[in-house]
Amino acid sequence: MAELNAANAGTYKFDNDFEINRLGYGTMQLTGEGTWGPYSNPDQAASVIKHAAELGINFFDTADSYGPWFADRYLAAGLKQVSNRSQIFISDKVGQTRQGPNVWTPLGESSYLRQQVEVSMMTLGIDHEDLLFLHRIDPNYSVADQVGELVKMQDEGKIKHIGLSQVTVDQIKEAQKYAKIDAIENLYNVANHKDDDVVDYAEAQHMAFVPWFPLNTGKLIGADSPLSTIAKKYNVSEAQIALAWLLKRSPNILPIPGTSSIKHLEDNVAAANVKLSDEDFDKLSKLSH
């Protein structure tokens, strides 16, 4: 049996300082219901982070709006317990305000974006953001102003890499007028890959593509469904096949499945060992809606 290690998914190089394992971890589930408030067991949340690092995950994705702030606190607590903290790469996001459970309101005002970066660094215990996403483009402010503020902080050494979340190719091109964009984070999974054009553009531009909701399998699972049939063929879970599809789709894709369960975490990491055949990859690719 192959070793359980995220490194088996291959690597992606952001810069000379960081070459990360492609299979990462997202912290969104480490909050209360509706991504609001604290997680029911903070110690468990920190333990999952620690174990993820032990399994070779060195890319963690978070956001100030998860909780808000709670996921960041658990991430910081978990990473304090790992021996290779200096080798951990964190992607963070700012630009969403929260007014309650399941309520998300973009705010791209420059002083707000700057405030959130400063508070995030303080909460995470870091002196710079490895990768900072504009969580959403706020239509009430120009892209030049929103991205421009991140560039100012980049020039100040507070942000190394700039990314955009939930954007079109045209929006990426607009942002590229003002900054070097190194990563995109959009909704994308085996059941919904409407943003194929964004993945392809990102790859051509040497940008990482971070798919959020990577394990949404929609109606593709169930008795005799295509995804379940292929999972049985490889003797793995449907989730592992969904992640294996993402890893094979493009070398710039960095899946970030999140969980608060050690068992599910280990199941997700085991996806790094699944190598889909071209035939099975093509079958799954035709199932998107």
CSV table of C-alpha atoms in Angstrom, one decimal:
chain,number,residue,atom,x,y,z
A,1,MET,CA,0.0,0.0,0.0
A,2,ALA,CA,1.4,3.4,-1.0
A,3,GLU,CA,2.4,5.8,1.7
A,4,LEU,CA,-0.3,8.3,2.9
A,5,ASN,CA,1.3,11.6,1.9
A,6,ALA,CA,0.1,14.7,0.1
A,7,ALA,CA,3.5,14.8,-1.7
A,8,ASN,CA,2.3,11.9,-3.9
A,9,ALA,CA,0.0,14.3,-5.7
A,10,GLY,CA,3.0,16.1,-7.2
A,11,THR,CA,4.2,19.7,-6.6
A,12,TYR,CA,3.5,23.2,-7.8
A,13,LYS,CA,6.1,26.0,-7.6
A,14,PHE,CA,5.0,29.5,-6.6
A,15,ASP,CA,8.5,30.9,-6.3
A,16,ASN,CA,12.0,29.9,-5.4
A,17,ASP,CA,11.0,29.8,-1.7
A,18,PHE,CA,7.9,27.7,-2.0
A,19,GLU,CA,7.3,24.5,-4.0
A,20,ILE,CA,4.2,23.1,-2.4
A,21,ASN,CA,2.4,19.7,-2.6
A,22,ARG,CA,-0.6,20.1,-4.9
A,23,LEU,CA,-3.1,18.5,-2.5
A,24,GLY,CA,-3.9,21.2,0.1
A,25,TYR,CA,-6.4,21.8,2.9
A,26,GLY,CA,-9.2,24.4,3.2
A,27,THR,CA,-10.3,25.7,6.6
A,28,MET,CA,-13.9,26.7,5.8
A,29,GLN,CA,-15.4,23.8,7.6
A,30,LEU,CA,-13.7,24.7,10.9
A,31,THR,CA,-16.5,27.1,11.9
A,32,GLY,CA,-20.1,27.0,13.1
A,33,GLU,CA,-23.1,26.5,11.0
A,34,GLY,CA,-23.4,28.8,8.0
A,35,THR,CA,-19.6,29.5,8.3
A,36,TRP,CA,-20.5,31.6,11.3
A,37,GLY,CA,-19.1,31.5,14.8
A,38,PRO,CA,-16.7,29.0,16.5
A,39,TYR,CA,-16.4,25.4,15.7
A,40,SER,CA,-17.9,23.1,18.3
A,41,ASN,CA,-14.6,21.6,19.3
A,42,PRO,CA,-11.7,24.0,18.9
A,43,ASP,CA,-9.1,21.5,20.1
A,44,GLN,CA,-10.3,19.0,17.4
A,45,ALA,CA,-10.0,21.8,14.8
A,46,ALA,CA,-6.4,22.5,15.7
A,47,SER,CA,-5.6,18.7,15.8
A,48,VAL,CA,-6.9,18.3,12.2
A,49,ILE,CA,-4.6,21.1,11.1
A,50,LYS,CA,-1.7,19.5,12.8
A,51,HIS,CA,-2.4,16.1,11.4
A,52,ALA,CA,-2.8,17.5,7.9
A,53,ALA,CA,0.7,18.9,8.1
A,54,GLU,CA,2.0,15.5,9.3
A,55,LEU,CA,0.4,14.0,6.2
A,56,GLY,CA,2.5,16.2,4.0
A,57,ILE,CA,0.0,19.0,3.4
A,58,ASN,CA,2.0,22.3,3.3
A,59,PHE,CA,-0.6,24.4,1.5
A,60,PHE,CA,-3.5,25.7,3.7
A,61,ASP,CA,-6.3,28.0,2.4
A,62,THR,CA,-8.2,30.2,4.7
A,63,ALA,CA,-10.1,33.6,4.8
A,64,ASP,CA,-10.8,36.3,7.4
A,65,SER,CA,-14.6,35.7,6.7
A,66,TYR,CA,-14.6,32.1,7.9
A,67,GLY,CA,-16.2,32.5,11.2
A,68,PRO,CA,-15.2,35.3,10.8
A,69,TRP,CA,-11.7,34.9,12.2
A,70,PHE,CA,-12.3,31.5,13.9
A,71,ALA,CA,-10.9,29.3,11.2
A,72,ASP,CA,-7.7,31.5,11.2
A,73,ARG,CA,-7.4,31.0,14.9
A,74,TYR,CA,-7.6,27.2,14.7
A,75,LEU,CA,-5.2,27.3,11.7
A,76,ALA,CA,-2.6,29.3,13.7
A,77,ALA,CA,-3.1,27.0,16.8
A,78,GLY,CA,-2.6,23.8,14.7
A,79,LEU,CA,0.5,25.1,12.9
A,80,LYS,CA,2.1,26.1,16.1
A,81,GLN,CA,2.4,22.4,16.9
A,82,VAL,CA,4.2,21.4,13.7
A,83,SER,CA,7.9,21.1,13.2
A,84,ASN,CA,8.1,22.4,9.7
A,85,ARG,CA,6.1,25.6,10.2
A,86,SER,CA,8.6,27.6,8.1
A,87,GLN,CA,7.8,25.4,5.1
A,88,ILE,CA,4.0,25.9,5.3
A,89,PHE,CA,2.4,28.1,2.6
A,90,ILE,CA,-0.9,29.9,3.5
A,91,SER,CA,-3.3,31.4,1.0
A,92,ASP,CA,-5.7,33.9,2.6
A,93,LYS,CA,-8.6,36.0,1.4
A,94,VAL,CA,-10.0,39.4,2.2
A,95,GLY,CA,-12.9,41.5,0.7
A,96,GLN,CA,-16.0,39.8,2.1
A,97,THR,CA,-18.0,41.1,5.1
A,98,ARG,CA,-20.3,39.0,7.2
A,99,GLN,CA,-23.6,40.0,8.7
A,100,GLY,CA,-24.7,36.5,10.0
A,101,PRO,CA,-24.8,32.8,9.0
A,102,ASN,CA,-24.6,32.2,5.3
A,103,VAL,CA,-24.5,36.0,4.6
A,104,TRP,CA,-21.6,37.3,2.5
A,105,THR,CA,-21.3,40.9,1.3
A,106,PRO,CA,-18.3,42.0,-0.7
A,107,LEU,CA,-16.5,45.2,0.3
A,108,GLY,CA,-13.6,46.4,-1.8
A,109,GLU,CA,-12.9,49.7,-0.1
A,110,SER,CA,-9.1,50.1,0.1
A,111,SER,CA,-8.8,50.9,3.8
A,112,TYR,CA,-11.0,47.9,4.6
A,113,LEU,CA,-8.9,45.6,2.5
A,114,ARG,CA,-5.7,46.9,4.2
A,115,GLN,CA,-7.3,46.5,7.7
A,116,GLN,CA,-8.2,42.9,7.0
A,117,VAL,CA,-4.7,42.0,5.8
A,118,GLU,CA,-3.2,43.5,8.9
A,119,VAL,CA,-5.7,41.8,11.3
A,120,SER,CA,-5.2,38.5,9.4
A,121,MET,CA,-1.5,38.6,9.8
A,122,MET,CA,-1.9,39.3,13.5
A,123,THR,CA,-4.4,36.5,13.9
A,124,LEU,CA,-2.3,34.0,12.0
A,125,GLY,CA,1.0,35.1,13.6
A,126,ILE,CA,2.7,35.9,10.4
A,127,ASP,CA,4.6,39.0,9.1
A,128,HIS,CA,3.4,38.7,5.5
A,129,GLU,CA,0.8,36.9,3.4
A,130,ASP,CA,2.2,34.1,1.2
A,131,LEU,CA,-0.8,34.4,-1.2
A,132,LEU,CA,-3.6,36.9,-0.7
A,133,PHE,CA,-6.8,36.6,-2.7
A,134,LEU,CA,-9.3,39.3,-3.3
A,135,HIS,CA,-12.2,37.2,-2.1
A,136,ARG,CA,-14.7,38.9,-4.5
A,137,ILE,CA,-14.5,41.8,-6.8
A,138,ASP,CA,-16.8,44.5,-5.4
A,139,PRO,CA,-18.7,46.2,-8.3
A,140,ASN,CA,-18.9,49.4,-6.3
A,141,TYR,CA,-15.2,50.0,-6.6
A,142,SER,CA,-12.9,49.9,-9.5
A,143,VAL,CA,-10.7,46.8,-10.1
A,144,ALA,CA,-7.8,49.3,-10.3
A,145,ASP,CA,-8.5,50.5,-6.8
A,146,GLN,CA,-9.1,47.1,-5.3
A,147,VAL,CA,-6.1,45.3,-6.8
A,148,GLY,CA,-4.1,48.4,-6.6
A,149,GLU,CA,-4.3,48.4,-2.8
A,150,LEU,CA,-3.0,44.8,-2.7
A,151,VAL,CA,-0.2,45.9,-4.9
A,152,LYS,CA,0.7,48.7,-2.5
A,153,MET,CA,0.9,46.1,0.3
A,154,GLN,CA,2.9,43.8,-1.9
A,155,ASP,CA,5.4,46.7,-2.5
A,156,GLU,CA,5.5,47.1,1.3
A,157,GLY,CA,6.4,43.4,1.7
A,158,LYS,CA,3.1,42.4,3.4
A,159,ILE,CA,1.9,40.3,0.4
A,160,LYS,CA,4.1,38.0,-1.7
A,161,HIS,CA,1.5,36.8,-4.3
A,162,ILE,CA,-1.8,38.2,-5.4
A,163,GLY,CA,-4.8,36.2,-6.4
A,164,LEU,CA,-8.5,36.6,-7.4
A,165,SER,CA,-11.5,34.6,-6.4
A,166,GLN,CA,-14.6,33.7,-8.4
A,167,VAL,CA,-13.7,35.7,-11.5
A,168,THR,CA,-14.1,35.4,-15.3
A,169,VAL,CA,-11.2,35.4,-17.8
A,170,ASP,CA,-12.1,39.0,-18.7
A,171,GLN,CA,-11.9,40.0,-15.1
A,172,ILE,CA,-8.5,38.4,-14.7
A,173,LYS,CA,-7.3,40.2,-17.8
A,174,GLU,CA,-8.5,43.5,-16.3
A,175,ALA,CA,-6.7,42.9,-13.0
A,176,GLN,CA,-3.6,41.9,-14.9
A,177,LYS,CA,-3.4,45.6,-16.1
A,178,TYR,CA,-2.5,46.5,-12.5
A,179,ALA,CA,-0.8,43.5,-10.9
A,180,LYS,CA,0.9,40.2,-11.5
A,181,ILE,CA,-1.9,37.7,-10.7
A,182,ASP,CA,-0.4,34.4,-9.5
A,183,ALA,CA,-3.5,32.4,-8.6
A,184,ILE,CA,-7.3,32.0,-9.2
A,185,GLU,CA,-9.8,30.4,-6.8
A,186,ASN,CA,-13.1,29.6,-8.4
A,187,LEU,CA,-15.9,27.1,-7.9
A,188,TYR,CA,-14.8,24.0,-9.8
A,189,ASN,CA,-15.2,20.2,-9.4
A,190,VAL,CA,-16.0,17.0,-11.3
A,191,ALA,CA,-19.7,17.8,-11.3
A,192,ASN,CA,-19.4,21.4,-12.3
A,193,HIS,CA,-16.5,22.6,-14.5
A,194,LYS,CA,-18.2,25.5,-16.2
A,195,ASP,CA,-15.0,27.4,-15.6
A,196,ASP,CA,-12.9,25.2,-17.9
A,197,ASP,CA,-11.9,28.4,-19.8
A,198,VAL,CA,-10.6,30.0,-16.6
A,199,VAL,CA,-8.5,26.9,-15.7
A,200,ASP,CA,-7.0,26.9,-19.2
A,201,TYR,CA,-6.3,30.6,-19.1
A,202,ALA,CA,-4.7,30.3,-15.7
A,203,GLU,CA,-2.5,27.4,-16.8
A,204,ALA,CA,-1.4,29.4,-19.9
A,205,GLN,CA,-0.5,32.4,-17.7
A,206,HIS,CA,1.4,30.3,-15.2
A,207,MET,CA,-1.2,30.9,-12.4
A,208,ALA,CA,-2.3,28.4,-9.8
A,209,PHE,CA,-5.9,27.4,-9.9
A,210,VAL,CA,-7.5,26.6,-6.5
A,211,PRO,CA,-10.9,24.9,-6.9
A,212,TRP,CA,-13.3,25.6,-4.0
A,213,PHE,CA,-16.0,23.1,-3.3
A,214,PRO,CA,-13.7,20.4,-4.8
A,215,LEU,CA,-15.7,17.5,-3.4
A,216,ASN,CA,-19.1,18.5,-4.7
A,217,THR,CA,-20.1,15.4,-6.6
A,218,GLY,CA,-23.7,16.5,-7.2
A,219,LYS,CA,-25.8,13.7,-8.7
A,220,LEU,CA,-22.7,11.7,-9.9
A,221,ILE,CA,-22.8,9.4,-6.9
A,222,GLY,CA,-25.2,6.6,-6.0
A,223,ALA,CA,-25.8,3.0,-7.0
A,224,ASP,CA,-24.4,2.3,-10.5
A,225,SER,CA,-23.6,6.0,-11.1
A,226,PRO,CA,-20.5,6.7,-13.2
A,227,LEU,CA,-18.5,8.1,-10.4
A,228,SER,CA,-19.4,5.3,-8.0
A,229,THR,CA,-18.7,2.7,-10.7
A,230,ILE,CA,-15.2,4.1,-11.3
A,231,ALA,CA,-14.6,4.4,-7.6
A,232,LYS,CA,-15.3,0.7,-7.2
A,233,LYS,CA,-13.0,-0.1,-10.1
A,234,TYR,CA,-10.1,1.6,-8.2
A,235,ASN,CA,-11.3,0.3,-4.8
A,236,VAL,CA,-11.4,3.9,-3.4
A,237,SER,CA,-14.0,6.4,-2.3
A,238,GLU,CA,-16.0,8.6,-4.6
A,239,ALA,CA,-14.3,11.6,-3.0
A,240,GLN,CA,-10.8,10.2,-3.9
A,241,ILE,CA,-11.9,9.9,-7.6
A,242,ALA,CA,-13.3,13.4,-7.6
A,243,LEU,CA,-9.9,14.7,-6.3
A,244,ALA,CA,-7.9,12.5,-8.7
A,245,TRP,CA,-9.9,14.0,-11.5
A,246,LEU,CA,-9.0,17.5,-10.5
A,247,LEU,CA,-5.3,16.6,-10.1
A,248,LYS,CA,-5.3,15.1,-13.6
A,249,ARG,CA,-7.3,17.9,-15.2
A,250,SER,CA,-4.4,20.4,-15.1
A,251,PRO,CA,-0.9,20.6,-13.5
A,252,ASN,CA,-1.8,24.0,-12.0
A,253,ILE,CA,-4.8,22.8,-10.1
A,254,LEU,CA,-4.4,22.7,-6.3
A,255,PRO,CA,-7.4,21.1,-4.6
A,256,ILE,CA,-8.1,22.1,-1.1
A,257,PRO,CA,-10.7,19.7,0.4
A,258,GLY,CA,-11.6,20.7,3.9
A,259,THR,CA,-12.9,18.6,6.8
A,260,SER,CA,-13.1,18.5,10.6
A,261,SER,CA,-12.7,14.7,10.6
A,262,ILE,CA,-9.3,12.9,10.9
A,263,LYS,CA,-10.8,10.0,9.0
A,264,HIS,CA,-12.0,12.1,6.1
A,265,LEU,CA,-8.7,14.0,6.1
A,266,GLU,CA,-6.8,10.7,5.6
A,267,ASP,CA,-9.3,9.6,2.9
A,268,ASN,CA,-8.7,12.9,1.0
A,269,VAL,CA,-5.0,12.6,1.3
A,270,ALA,CA,-5.1,9.1,-0.1
A,271,ALA,CA,-6.5,10.5,-3.3
A,272,ALA,CA,-2.9,11.5,-4.0
A,273,ASN,CA,-2.2,7.9,-4.8
A,274,VAL,CA,-5.0,7.5,-7.3
A,275,LYS,CA,-3.9,7.7,-10.9
A,276,LEU,CA,-6.9,7.8,-13.2
A,277,SER,CA,-6.6,6.3,-16.7
A,278,ASP,CA,-7.1,8.6,-19.6
A,279,GLU,CA,-10.3,6.7,-20.4
A,280,ASP,CA,-11.8,7.1,-17.0
A,281,PHE,CA,-10.8,10.8,-16.9
A,282,ASP,CA,-12.6,11.4,-20.1
A,283,LYS,CA,-15.7,9.6,-18.9
A,284,LEU,CA,-15.9,11.8,-15.9
A,285,SER,CA,-15.1,14.9,-17.9
A,286,LYS,CA,-18.3,14.4,-19.9
A,287,LEU,CA,-20.5,14.3,-16.9
A,288,SER,CA,-20.3,18.0,-15.9
A,289,HIS,CA,-23.4,20.1,-15.9
